[in-house]
Structure formats: C-alpha cells, structure tokens
Short mmCIF file of C-alpha atoms in Angstrom, two decimals:
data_model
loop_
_atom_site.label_atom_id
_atom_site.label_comp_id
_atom_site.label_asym_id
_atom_site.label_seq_id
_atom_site.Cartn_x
_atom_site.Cartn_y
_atom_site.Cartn_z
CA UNK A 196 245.09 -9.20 247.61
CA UNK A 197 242.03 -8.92 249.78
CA UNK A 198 239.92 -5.70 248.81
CA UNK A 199 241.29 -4.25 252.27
CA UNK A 200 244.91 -4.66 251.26
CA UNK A 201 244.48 -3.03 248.26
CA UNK A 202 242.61 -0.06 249.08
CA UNK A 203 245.31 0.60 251.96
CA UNK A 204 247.84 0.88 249.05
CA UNK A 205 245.73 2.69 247.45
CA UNK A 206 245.33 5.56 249.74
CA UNK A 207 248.96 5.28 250.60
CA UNK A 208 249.51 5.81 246.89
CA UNK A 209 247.10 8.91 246.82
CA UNK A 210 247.97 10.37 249.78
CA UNK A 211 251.75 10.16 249.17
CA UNK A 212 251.39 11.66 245.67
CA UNK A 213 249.04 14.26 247.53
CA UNK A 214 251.45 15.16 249.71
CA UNK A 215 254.29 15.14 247.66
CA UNK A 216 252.35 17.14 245.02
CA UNK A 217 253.51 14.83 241.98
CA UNK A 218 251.56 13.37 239.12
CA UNK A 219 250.71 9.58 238.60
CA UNK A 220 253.75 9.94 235.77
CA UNK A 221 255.63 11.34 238.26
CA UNK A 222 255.51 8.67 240.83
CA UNK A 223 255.71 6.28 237.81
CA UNK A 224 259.43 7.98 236.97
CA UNK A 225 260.24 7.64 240.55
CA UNK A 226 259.38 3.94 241.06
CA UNK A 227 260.68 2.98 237.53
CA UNK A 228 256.80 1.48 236.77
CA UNK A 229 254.13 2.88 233.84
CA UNK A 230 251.61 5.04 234.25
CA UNK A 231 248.98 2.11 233.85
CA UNK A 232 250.44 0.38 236.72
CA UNK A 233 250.21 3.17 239.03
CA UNK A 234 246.53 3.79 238.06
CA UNK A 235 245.83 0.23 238.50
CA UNK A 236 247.08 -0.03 242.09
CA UNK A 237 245.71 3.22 243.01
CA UNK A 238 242.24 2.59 241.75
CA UNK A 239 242.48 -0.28 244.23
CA UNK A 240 241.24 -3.46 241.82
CA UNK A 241 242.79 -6.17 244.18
CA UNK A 242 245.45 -7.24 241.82
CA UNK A 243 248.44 -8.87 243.71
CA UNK A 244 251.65 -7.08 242.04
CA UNK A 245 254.87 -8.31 241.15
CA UNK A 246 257.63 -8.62 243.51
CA UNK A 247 259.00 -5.88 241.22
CA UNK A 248 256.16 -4.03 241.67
CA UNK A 249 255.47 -4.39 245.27
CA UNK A 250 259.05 -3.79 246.25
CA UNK A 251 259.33 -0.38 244.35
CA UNK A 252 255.96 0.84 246.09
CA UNK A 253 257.45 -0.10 249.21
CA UNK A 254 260.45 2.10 248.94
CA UNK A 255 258.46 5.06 247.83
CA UNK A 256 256.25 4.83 250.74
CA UNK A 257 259.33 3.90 253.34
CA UNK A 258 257.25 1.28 253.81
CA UNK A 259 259.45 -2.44 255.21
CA UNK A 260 260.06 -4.88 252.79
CA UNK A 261 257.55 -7.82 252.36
CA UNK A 262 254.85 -5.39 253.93
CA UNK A 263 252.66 -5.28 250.86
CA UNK A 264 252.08 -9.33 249.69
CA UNK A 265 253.16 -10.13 245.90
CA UNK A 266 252.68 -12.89 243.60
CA UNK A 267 255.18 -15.76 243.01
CA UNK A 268 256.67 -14.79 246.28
CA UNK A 269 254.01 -15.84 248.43
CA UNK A 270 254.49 -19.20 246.93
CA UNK A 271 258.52 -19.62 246.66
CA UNK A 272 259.77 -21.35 249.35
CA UNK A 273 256.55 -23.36 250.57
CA UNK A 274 255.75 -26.58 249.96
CA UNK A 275 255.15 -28.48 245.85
CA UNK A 276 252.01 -27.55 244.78
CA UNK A 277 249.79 -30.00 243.29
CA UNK A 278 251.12 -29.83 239.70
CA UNK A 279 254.86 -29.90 240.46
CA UNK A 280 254.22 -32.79 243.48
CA UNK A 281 255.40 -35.02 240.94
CA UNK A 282 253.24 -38.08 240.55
CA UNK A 283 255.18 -40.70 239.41
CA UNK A 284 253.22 -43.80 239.03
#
C-alpha cells in the first residue's frame, strides 16, 4: 500500500472514530478485528490488509467494496506468477 493509501485510511479511521466518539476497542468490536490491528492501520505503516481486513474497514466507513487494495486479492485472478508458471522441462 503506497504511503498515500495508507495514511488516507488512516485519517478515515481517526476521523470516523472522532466523530463517532468510540475507542480503538470500540471500532475493533464493531469491525470484528483486535485492537492491534486497528492501531496498526491507523498509525498508517503501509501494510496491505487482508481481504478480511480491508472489507470490514470498508463497511465501517460506507466506503465501496474493493476501494481500499488487499493482499492475495490483488493477485487472484491475474495471470501464473513466476513460481506457479510451471516449468516443466
């Protein structure tokens, strides 16, 4: 996740919570993640989440679906990469 990407979810994060007046643990109970994942994504380290992950911030923040970019998922449904290209010989 470029350093951009993350510190927009970052602030969304923040800013929801702000607004909502709830706790990290709070938004952690509401998006069914820990505590240390919340703090993670909201201190804005670049980390690419989970689908999992991704897909529960997007609900909280009414955000659409596939609007914040996760791991694995980037990569399902694209070409082999080089490992699983199978060289047979």
């Amino acid at each position: 996740m470029s350093g951009e990407e993350s510190g927009r979810l970052a602030r969304a994060l923040i800013e929801f919570r702000e607004a909502e007046g709830i706790s990290e643990r709070e938004l952690a109970r509401r998006t069914w993640l820990s505590e240390a994942t919340i703090r993670t994504f909201e201190g804005g380290r670049g980390d690419l989440p989970t689908p999992i992950v991704a897909r529960s911030f997007e609900e909280v923040l009414g955000w659409a679906p596939g609007s914040i970019k996760a791991t694995q998922s980037e990569a399902m449904g694209r070409e082999p990469s080089a490992d699983s290209a199978g060289d047979v010989e």
